[in-house]
PDB file of C-alpha atoms in Angstrom:
ATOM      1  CA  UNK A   1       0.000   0.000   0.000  1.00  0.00           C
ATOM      2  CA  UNK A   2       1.375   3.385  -0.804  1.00  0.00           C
ATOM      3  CA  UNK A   3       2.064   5.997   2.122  1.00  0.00           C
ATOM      4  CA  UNK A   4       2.405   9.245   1.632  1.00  0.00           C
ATOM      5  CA  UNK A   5       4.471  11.853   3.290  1.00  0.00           C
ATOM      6  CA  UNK A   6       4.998  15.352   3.063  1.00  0.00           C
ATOM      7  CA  UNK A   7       8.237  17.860   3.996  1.00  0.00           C
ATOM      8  CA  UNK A   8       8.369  21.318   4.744  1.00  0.00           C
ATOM      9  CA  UNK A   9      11.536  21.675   3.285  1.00  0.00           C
ATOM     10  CA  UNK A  10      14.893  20.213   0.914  1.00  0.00           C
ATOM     11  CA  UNK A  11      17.413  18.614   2.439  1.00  0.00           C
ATOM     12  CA  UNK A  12      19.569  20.751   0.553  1.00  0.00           C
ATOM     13  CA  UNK A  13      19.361  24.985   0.199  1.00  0.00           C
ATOM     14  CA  UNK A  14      19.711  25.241  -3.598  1.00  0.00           C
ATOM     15  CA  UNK A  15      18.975  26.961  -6.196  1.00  0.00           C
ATOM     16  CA  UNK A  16      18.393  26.718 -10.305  1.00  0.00           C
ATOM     17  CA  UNK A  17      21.202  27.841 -12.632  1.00  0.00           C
ATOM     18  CA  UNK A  18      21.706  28.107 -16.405  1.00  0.00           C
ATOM     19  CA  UNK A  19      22.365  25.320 -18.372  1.00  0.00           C
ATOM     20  CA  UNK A  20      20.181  23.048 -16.080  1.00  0.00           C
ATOM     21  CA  UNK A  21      22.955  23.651 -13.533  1.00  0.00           C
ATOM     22  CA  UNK A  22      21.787  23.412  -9.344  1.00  0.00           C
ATOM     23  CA  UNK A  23      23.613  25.293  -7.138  1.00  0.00           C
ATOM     24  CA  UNK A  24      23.856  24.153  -3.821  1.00  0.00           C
ATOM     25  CA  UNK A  25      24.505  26.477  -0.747  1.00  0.00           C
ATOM     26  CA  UNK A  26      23.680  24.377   2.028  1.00  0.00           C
ATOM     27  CA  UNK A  27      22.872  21.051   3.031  1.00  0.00           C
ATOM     28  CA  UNK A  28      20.115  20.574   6.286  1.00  0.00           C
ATOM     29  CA  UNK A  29      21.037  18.510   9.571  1.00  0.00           C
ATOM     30  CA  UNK A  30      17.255  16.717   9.864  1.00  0.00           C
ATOM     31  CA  UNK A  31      14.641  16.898   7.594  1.00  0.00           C
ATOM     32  CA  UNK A  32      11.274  17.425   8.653  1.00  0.00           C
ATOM     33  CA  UNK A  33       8.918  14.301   7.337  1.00  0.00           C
ATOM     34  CA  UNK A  34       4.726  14.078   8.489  1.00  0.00           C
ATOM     35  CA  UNK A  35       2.465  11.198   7.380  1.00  0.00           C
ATOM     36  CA  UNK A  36      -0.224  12.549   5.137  1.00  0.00           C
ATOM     37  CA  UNK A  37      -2.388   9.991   7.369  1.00  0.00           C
ATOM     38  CA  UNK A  38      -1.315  10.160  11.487  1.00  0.00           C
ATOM     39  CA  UNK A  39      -1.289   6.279  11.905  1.00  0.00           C
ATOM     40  CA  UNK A  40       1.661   5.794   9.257  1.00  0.00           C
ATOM     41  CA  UNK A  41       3.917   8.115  11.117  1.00  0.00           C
ATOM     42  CA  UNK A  42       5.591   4.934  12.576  1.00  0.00           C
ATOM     43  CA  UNK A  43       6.196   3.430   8.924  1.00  0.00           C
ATOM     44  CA  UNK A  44       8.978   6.282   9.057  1.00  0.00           C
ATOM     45  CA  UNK A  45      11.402   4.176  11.640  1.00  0.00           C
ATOM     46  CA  UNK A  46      11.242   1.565   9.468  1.00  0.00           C
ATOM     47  CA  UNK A  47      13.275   3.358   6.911  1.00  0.00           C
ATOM     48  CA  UNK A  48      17.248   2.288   6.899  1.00  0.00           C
ATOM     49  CA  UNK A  49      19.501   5.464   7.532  1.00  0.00           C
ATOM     50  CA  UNK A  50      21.729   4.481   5.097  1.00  0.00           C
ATOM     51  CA  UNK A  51      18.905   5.212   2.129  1.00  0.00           C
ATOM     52  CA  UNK A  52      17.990   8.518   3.749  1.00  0.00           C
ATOM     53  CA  UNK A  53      19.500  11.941   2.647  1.00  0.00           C
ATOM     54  CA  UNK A  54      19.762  13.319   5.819  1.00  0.00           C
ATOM     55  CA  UNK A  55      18.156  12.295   9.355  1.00  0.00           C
ATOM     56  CA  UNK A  56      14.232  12.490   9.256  1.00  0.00           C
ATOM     57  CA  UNK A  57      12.960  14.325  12.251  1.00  0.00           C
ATOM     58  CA  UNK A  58       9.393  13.063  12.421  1.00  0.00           C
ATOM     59  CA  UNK A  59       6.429  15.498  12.509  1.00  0.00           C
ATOM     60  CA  UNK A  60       2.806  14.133  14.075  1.00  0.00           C
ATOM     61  CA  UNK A  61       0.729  15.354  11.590  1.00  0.00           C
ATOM     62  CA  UNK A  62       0.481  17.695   8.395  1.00  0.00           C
ATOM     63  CA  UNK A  63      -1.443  20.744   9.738  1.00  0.00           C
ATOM     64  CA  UNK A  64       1.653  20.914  11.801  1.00  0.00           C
ATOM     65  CA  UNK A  65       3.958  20.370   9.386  1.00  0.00           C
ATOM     66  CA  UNK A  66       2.194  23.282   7.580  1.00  0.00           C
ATOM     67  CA  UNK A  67       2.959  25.489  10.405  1.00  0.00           C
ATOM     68  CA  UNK A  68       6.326  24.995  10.499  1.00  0.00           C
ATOM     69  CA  UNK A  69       7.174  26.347   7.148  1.00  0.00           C
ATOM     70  CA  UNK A  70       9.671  28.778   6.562  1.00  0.00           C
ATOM     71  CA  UNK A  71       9.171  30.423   3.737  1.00  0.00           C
ATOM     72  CA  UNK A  72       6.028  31.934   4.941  1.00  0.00           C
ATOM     73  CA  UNK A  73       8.218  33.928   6.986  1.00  0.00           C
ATOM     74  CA  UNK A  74      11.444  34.672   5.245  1.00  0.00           C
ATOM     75  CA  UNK A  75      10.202  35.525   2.161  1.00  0.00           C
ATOM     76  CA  UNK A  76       7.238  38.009   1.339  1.00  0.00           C
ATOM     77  CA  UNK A  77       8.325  40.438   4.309  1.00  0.00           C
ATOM     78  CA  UNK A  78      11.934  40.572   2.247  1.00  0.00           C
ATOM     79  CA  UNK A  79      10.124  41.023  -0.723  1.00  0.00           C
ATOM     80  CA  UNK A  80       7.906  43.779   0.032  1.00  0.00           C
ATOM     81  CA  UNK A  81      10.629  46.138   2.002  1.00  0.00           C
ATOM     82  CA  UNK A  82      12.511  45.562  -1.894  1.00  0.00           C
ATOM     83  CA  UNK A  83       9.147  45.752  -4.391  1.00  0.00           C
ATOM     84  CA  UNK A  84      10.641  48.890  -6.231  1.00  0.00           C
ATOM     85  CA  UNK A  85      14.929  47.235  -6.683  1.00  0.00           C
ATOM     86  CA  UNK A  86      12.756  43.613  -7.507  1.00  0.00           C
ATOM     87  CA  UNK A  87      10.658  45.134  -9.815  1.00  0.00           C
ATOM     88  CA  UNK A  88      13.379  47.088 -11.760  1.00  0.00           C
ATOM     89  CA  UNK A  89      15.309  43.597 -11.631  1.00  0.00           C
ATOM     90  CA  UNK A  90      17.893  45.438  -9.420  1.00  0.00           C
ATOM     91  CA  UNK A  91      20.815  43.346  -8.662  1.00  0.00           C
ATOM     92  CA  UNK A  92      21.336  42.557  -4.779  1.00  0.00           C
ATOM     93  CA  UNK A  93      21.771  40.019  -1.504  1.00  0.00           C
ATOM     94  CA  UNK A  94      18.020  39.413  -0.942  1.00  0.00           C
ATOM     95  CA  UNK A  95      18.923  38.108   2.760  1.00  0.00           C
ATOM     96  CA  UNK A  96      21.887  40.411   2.960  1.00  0.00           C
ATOM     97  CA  UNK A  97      21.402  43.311   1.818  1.00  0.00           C
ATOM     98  CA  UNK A  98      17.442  43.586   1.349  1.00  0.00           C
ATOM     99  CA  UNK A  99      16.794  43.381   5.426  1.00  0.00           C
ATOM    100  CA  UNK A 100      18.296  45.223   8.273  1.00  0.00           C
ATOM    101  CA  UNK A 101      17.419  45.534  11.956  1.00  0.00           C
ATOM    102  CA  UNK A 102      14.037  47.558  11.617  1.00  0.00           C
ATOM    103  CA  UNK A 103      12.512  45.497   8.260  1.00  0.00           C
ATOM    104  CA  UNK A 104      13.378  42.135  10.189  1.00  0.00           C
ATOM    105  CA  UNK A 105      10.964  43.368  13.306  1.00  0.00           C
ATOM    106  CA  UNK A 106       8.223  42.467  10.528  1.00  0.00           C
ATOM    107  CA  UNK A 107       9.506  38.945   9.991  1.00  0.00           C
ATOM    108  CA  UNK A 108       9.202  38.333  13.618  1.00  0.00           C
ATOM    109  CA  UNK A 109       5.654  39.943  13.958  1.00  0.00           C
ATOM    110  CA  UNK A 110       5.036  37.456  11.465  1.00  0.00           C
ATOM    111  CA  UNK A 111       6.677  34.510  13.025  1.00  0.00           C
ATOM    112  CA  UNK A 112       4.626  35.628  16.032  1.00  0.00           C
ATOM    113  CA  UNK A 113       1.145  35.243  14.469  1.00  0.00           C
ATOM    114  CA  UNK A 114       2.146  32.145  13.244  1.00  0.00           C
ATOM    115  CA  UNK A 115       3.290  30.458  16.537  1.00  0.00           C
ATOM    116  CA  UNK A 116      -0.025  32.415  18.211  1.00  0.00           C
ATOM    117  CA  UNK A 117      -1.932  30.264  15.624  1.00  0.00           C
ATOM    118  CA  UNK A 118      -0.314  27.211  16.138  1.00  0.00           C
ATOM    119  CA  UNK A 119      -0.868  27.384  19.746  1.00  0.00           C
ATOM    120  CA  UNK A 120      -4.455  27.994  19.366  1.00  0.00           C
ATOM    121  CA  UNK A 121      -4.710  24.590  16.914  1.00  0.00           C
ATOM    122  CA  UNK A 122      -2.971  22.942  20.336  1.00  0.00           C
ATOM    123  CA  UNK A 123       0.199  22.902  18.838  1.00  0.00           C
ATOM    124  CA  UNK A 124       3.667  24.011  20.622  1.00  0.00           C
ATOM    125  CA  UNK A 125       6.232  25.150  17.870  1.00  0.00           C
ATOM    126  CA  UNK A 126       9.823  26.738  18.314  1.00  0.00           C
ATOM    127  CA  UNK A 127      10.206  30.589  16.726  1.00  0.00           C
ATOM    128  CA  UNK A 128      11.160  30.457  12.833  1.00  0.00           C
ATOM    129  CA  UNK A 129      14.929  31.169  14.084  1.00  0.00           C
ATOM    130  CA  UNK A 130      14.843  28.627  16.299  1.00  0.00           C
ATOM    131  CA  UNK A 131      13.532  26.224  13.667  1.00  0.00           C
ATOM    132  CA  UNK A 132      16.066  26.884  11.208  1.00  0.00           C
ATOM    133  CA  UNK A 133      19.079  26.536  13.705  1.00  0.00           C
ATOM    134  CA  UNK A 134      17.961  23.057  14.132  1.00  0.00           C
ATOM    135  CA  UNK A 135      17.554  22.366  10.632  1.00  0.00           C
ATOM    136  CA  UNK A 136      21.235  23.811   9.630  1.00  0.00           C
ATOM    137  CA  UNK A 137      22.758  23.487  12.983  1.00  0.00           C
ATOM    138  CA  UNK A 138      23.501  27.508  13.240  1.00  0.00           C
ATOM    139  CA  UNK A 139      22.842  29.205  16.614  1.00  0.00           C
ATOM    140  CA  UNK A 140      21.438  32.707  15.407  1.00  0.00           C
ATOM    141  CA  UNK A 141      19.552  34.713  17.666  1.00  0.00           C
ATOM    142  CA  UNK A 142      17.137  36.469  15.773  1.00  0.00           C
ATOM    143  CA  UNK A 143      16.334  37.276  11.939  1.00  0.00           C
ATOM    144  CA  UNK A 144      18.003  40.003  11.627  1.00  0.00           C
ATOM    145  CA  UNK A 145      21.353  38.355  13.143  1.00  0.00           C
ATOM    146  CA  UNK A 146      20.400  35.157  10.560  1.00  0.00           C
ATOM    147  CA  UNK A 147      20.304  37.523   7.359  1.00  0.00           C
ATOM    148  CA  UNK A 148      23.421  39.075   8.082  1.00  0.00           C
ATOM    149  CA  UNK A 149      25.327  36.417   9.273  1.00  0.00           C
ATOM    150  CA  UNK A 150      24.211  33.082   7.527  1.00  0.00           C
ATOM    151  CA  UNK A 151      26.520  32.600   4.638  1.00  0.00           C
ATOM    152  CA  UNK A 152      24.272  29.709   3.251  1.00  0.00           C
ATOM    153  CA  UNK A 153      21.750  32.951   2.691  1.00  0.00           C
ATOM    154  CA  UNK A 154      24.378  35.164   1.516  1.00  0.00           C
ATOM    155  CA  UNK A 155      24.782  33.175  -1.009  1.00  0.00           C
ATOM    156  CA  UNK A 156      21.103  33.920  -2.128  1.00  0.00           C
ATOM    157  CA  UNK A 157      20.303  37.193  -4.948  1.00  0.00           C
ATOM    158  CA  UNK A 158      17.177  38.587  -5.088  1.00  0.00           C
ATOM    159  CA  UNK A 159      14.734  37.812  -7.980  1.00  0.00           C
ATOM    160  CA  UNK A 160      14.718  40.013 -11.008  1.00  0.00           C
ATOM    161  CA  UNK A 161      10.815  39.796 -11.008  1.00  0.00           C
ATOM    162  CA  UNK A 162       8.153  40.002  -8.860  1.00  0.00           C
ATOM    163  CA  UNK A 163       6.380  37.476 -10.783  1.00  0.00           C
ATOM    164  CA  UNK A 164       8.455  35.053  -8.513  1.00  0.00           C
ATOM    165  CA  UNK A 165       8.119  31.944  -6.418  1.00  0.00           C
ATOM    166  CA  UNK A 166       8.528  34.120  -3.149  1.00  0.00           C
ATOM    167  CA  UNK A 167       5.029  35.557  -4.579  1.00  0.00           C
ATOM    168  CA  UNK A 168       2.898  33.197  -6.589  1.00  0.00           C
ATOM    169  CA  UNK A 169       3.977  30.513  -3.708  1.00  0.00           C
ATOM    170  CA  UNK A 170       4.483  31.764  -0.579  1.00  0.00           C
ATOM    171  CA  UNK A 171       1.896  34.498  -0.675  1.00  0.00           C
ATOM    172  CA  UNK A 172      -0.867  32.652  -2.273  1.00  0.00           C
ATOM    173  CA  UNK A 173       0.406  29.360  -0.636  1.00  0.00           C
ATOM    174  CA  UNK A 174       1.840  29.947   2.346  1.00  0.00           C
ATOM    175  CA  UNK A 175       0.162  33.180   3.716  1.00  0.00           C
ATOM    176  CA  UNK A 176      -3.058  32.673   2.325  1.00  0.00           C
ATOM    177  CA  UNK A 177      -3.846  29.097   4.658  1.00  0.00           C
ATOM    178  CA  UNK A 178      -2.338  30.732   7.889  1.00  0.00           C
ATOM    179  CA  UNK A 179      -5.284  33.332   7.196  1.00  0.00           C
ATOM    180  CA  UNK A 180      -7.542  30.825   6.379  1.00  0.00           C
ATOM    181  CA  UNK A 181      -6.829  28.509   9.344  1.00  0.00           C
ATOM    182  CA  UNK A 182      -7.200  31.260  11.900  1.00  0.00           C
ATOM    183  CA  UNK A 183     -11.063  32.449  10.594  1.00  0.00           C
ATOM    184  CA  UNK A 184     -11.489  28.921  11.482  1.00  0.00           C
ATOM    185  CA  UNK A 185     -10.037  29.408  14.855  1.00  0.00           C
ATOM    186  CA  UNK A 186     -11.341  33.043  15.257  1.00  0.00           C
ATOM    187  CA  UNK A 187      -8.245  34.745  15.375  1.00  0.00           C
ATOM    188  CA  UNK A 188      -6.773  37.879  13.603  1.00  0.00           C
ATOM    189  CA  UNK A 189      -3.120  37.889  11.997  1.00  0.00           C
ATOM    190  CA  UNK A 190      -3.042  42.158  11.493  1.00  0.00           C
ATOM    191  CA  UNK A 191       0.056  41.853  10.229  1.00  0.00           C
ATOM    192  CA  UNK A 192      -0.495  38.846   7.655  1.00  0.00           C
ATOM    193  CA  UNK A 193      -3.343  39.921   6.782  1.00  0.00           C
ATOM    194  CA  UNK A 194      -1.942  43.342   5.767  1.00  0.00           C
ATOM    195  CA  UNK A 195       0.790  41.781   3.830  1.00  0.00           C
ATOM    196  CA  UNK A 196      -1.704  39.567   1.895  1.00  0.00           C
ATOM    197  CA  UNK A 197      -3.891  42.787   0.920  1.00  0.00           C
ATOM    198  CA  UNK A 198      -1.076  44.661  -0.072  1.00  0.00           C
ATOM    199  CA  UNK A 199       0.479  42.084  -2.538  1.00  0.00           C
ATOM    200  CA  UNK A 200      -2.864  41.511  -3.800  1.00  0.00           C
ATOM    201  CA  UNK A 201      -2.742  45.621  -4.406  1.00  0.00           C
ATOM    202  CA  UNK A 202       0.513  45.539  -6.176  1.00  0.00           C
ATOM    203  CA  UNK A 203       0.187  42.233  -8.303  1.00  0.00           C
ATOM    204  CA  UNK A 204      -3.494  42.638  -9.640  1.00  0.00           C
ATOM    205  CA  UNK A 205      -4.402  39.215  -7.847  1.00  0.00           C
ATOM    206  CA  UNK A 206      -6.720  38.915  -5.376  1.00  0.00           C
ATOM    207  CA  UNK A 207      -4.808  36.209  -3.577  1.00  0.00           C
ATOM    208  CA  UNK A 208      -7.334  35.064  -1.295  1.00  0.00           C
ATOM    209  CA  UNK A 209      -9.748  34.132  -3.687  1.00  0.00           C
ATOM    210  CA  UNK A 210      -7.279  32.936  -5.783  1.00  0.00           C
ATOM    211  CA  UNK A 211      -4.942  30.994  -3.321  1.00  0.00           C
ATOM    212  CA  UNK A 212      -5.116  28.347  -0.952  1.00  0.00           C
ATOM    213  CA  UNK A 213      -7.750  29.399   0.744  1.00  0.00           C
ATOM    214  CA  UNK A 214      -8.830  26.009   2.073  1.00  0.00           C
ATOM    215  CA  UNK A 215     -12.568  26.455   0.801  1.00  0.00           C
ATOM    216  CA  UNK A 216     -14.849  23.680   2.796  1.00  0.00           C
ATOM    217  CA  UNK A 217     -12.030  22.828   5.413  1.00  0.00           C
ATOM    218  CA  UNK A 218     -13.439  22.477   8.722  1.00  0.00           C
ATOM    219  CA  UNK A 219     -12.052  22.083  12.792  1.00  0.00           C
ATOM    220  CA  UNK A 220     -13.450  18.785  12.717  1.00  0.00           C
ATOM    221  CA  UNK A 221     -11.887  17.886   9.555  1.00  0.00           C
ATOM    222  CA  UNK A 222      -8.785  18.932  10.836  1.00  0.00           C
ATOM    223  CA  UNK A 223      -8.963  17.165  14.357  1.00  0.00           C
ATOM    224  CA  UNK A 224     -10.114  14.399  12.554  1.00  0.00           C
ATOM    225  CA  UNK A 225      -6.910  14.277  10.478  1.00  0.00           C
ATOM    226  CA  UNK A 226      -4.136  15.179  13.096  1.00  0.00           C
ATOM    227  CA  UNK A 227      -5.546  12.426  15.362  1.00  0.00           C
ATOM    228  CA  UNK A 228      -4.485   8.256  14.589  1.00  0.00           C
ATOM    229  CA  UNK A 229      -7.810   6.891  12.241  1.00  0.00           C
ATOM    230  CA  UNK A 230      -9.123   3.852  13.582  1.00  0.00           C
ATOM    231  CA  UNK A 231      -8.574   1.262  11.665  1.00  0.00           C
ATOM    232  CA  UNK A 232     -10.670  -1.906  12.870  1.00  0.00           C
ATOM    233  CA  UNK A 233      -9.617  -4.343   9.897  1.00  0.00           C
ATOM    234  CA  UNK A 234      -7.313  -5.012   6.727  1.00  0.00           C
ATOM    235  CA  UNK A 235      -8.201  -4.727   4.308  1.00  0.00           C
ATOM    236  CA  UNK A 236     -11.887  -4.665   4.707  1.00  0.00           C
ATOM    237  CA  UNK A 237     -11.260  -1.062   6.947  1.00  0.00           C
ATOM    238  CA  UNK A 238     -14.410   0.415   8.789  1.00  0.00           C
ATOM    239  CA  UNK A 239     -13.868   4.195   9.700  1.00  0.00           C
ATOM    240  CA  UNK A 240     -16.307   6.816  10.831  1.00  0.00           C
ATOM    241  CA  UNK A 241     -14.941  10.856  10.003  1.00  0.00           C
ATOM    242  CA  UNK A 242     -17.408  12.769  11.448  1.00  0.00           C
ATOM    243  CA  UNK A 243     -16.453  15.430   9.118  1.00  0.00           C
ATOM    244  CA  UNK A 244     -16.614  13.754   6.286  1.00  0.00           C
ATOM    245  CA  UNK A 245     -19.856  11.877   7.542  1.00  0.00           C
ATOM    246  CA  UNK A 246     -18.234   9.091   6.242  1.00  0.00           C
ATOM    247  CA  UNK A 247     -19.715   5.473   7.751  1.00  0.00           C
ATOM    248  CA  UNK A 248     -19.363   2.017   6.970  1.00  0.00           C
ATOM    249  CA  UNK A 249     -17.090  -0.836   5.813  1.00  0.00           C
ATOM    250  CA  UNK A 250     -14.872   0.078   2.814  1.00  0.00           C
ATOM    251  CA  UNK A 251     -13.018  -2.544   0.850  1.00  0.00           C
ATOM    252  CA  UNK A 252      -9.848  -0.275   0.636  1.00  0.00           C
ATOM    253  CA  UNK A 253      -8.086   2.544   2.061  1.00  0.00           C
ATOM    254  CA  UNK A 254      -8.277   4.381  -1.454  1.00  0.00           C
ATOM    255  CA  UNK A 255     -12.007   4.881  -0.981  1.00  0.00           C
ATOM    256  CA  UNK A 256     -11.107   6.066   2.463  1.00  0.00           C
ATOM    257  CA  UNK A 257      -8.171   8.540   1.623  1.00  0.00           C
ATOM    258  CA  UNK A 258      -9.626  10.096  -1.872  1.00  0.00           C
ATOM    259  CA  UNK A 259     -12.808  11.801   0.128  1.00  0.00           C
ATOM    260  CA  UNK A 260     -10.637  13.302   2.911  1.00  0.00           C
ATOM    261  CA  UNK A 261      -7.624  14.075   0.743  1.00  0.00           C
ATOM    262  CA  UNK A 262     -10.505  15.929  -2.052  1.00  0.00           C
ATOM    263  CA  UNK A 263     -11.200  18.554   1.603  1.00  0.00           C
ATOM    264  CA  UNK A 264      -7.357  19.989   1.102  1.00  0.00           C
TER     265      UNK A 264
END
């Protein structure tokens, strides 16, 4: 039976060159690994070191895997203190150069509305700093010490578009769900929430209708997915998601995983 897993990140920090060249800059210490489905977390141990990239540091579930993103942090806050230099393909350091000690006081705002929502889902996460020191083994203190500091991120220029990645992915991907996740949990994110309006101002889309907005997502669905199923038998499986309103005996796990995975 295929089991599926997701990451919220590469073991390596990389990027694409010409020529179909891939520049590496870094490589991680652990990388982060969540069972799409809680029960097959344990299938993880089962996986010999020697056919892993790098350690696997094992995640619960993928709601909190999605929380622990970086890029929802690091990236739009750079981008919009540098709109007018991005936009005018300006050549710089994004980390480097396009933050300093004031601009990176939004990235932790930011990193603070994310770990306030993360507690509310009954979650306990450590800062975005924190996070990535584990990942690459650093000790930085804060983000503005990491941007100035890191040379894996020094490495890193800025894009020559704003039609970018750091845009079409981590605003409409990224952002958009933390916003959508807290209406579910009845809490405000000013600050992402701003950011989101504003980039929706400047690029002509209106990122969260057209993003990831998690349309017909629910609490239940979510505690019903970040909690082990119950699985009676194999492979004649009987499940009840209250969510879903899903009853009965199923013949296989495909009939049970396609409904639940069509919610995301």
């Amino acid at each position: 039976m295929l089991k599926v897993f997701d990451s919220s990140t590469f073991p390596y920090a990389c990027r694409a060159g010409d020529n179909n060249h891939v520049f590496i800059h870094g490589r991680k210490h652990v990388l982060p690994l969540a069972p799409l489905f809680r029960r097959d977390k344990d299938v993880l141990t089962l996986i010999q070191d020697e056919i892993k990239p790098i350690p696997f540091f094992i995640v619960e579930d993928i709601f909190k895997l999605g929380l622990m993103g970086n890029n929802a942090v690091l990236h739009p806050a750079t981008v919009l203190f540098n709109v007018n230099s991005i936009d005018k393909a300006r050549p710089f350091q994004f980390y480097k150069e396009g933050n300093s000690q004031k601009t990176t006081l939004l990235h932790e705002a930011i990193d603070k509305e994310r770990l306030l929502l993360a507690e509310r889902m009954g979650y306990s996460l450590k800062t975005n700093v924190a996070m990535l020191n584990q990942l690459y083994g650093t000790n930085f203190k804060d983000h503005n010490d990491l941007f100035q500091n890191f040379s894996v991120y020094a490495q890193v220029k800025a894009p020559t578009t704003l039609k970018h990645r750091f845009l079409a992915e981590d605003a409409a991907f990224s952002l958009v769900p933390l916003l959508a996740l807290a209406k579910l949990y009845e809490l405000e994110l000013p600050n992402i929430q701003s950011m989101v309006q504003i980039f929706s101002t400047v690029m002509g889309v209106n990122y969260l209708e057209n993003g990831r907005n998690l349309s017909g997502l629910t609490v239940e669905l979510i505690e019903s997915l970040s909690k082990p199923t119950q699985i009676l038998t194999a492979p004649s499986i009987s499940v009840f998601v209250k969510a879903n309103k899903i009853t009965g005996s199923l013949e296989d796990t495909d009939k049970v995983q396609k409904p639940l995975m069509s919610k995301l």
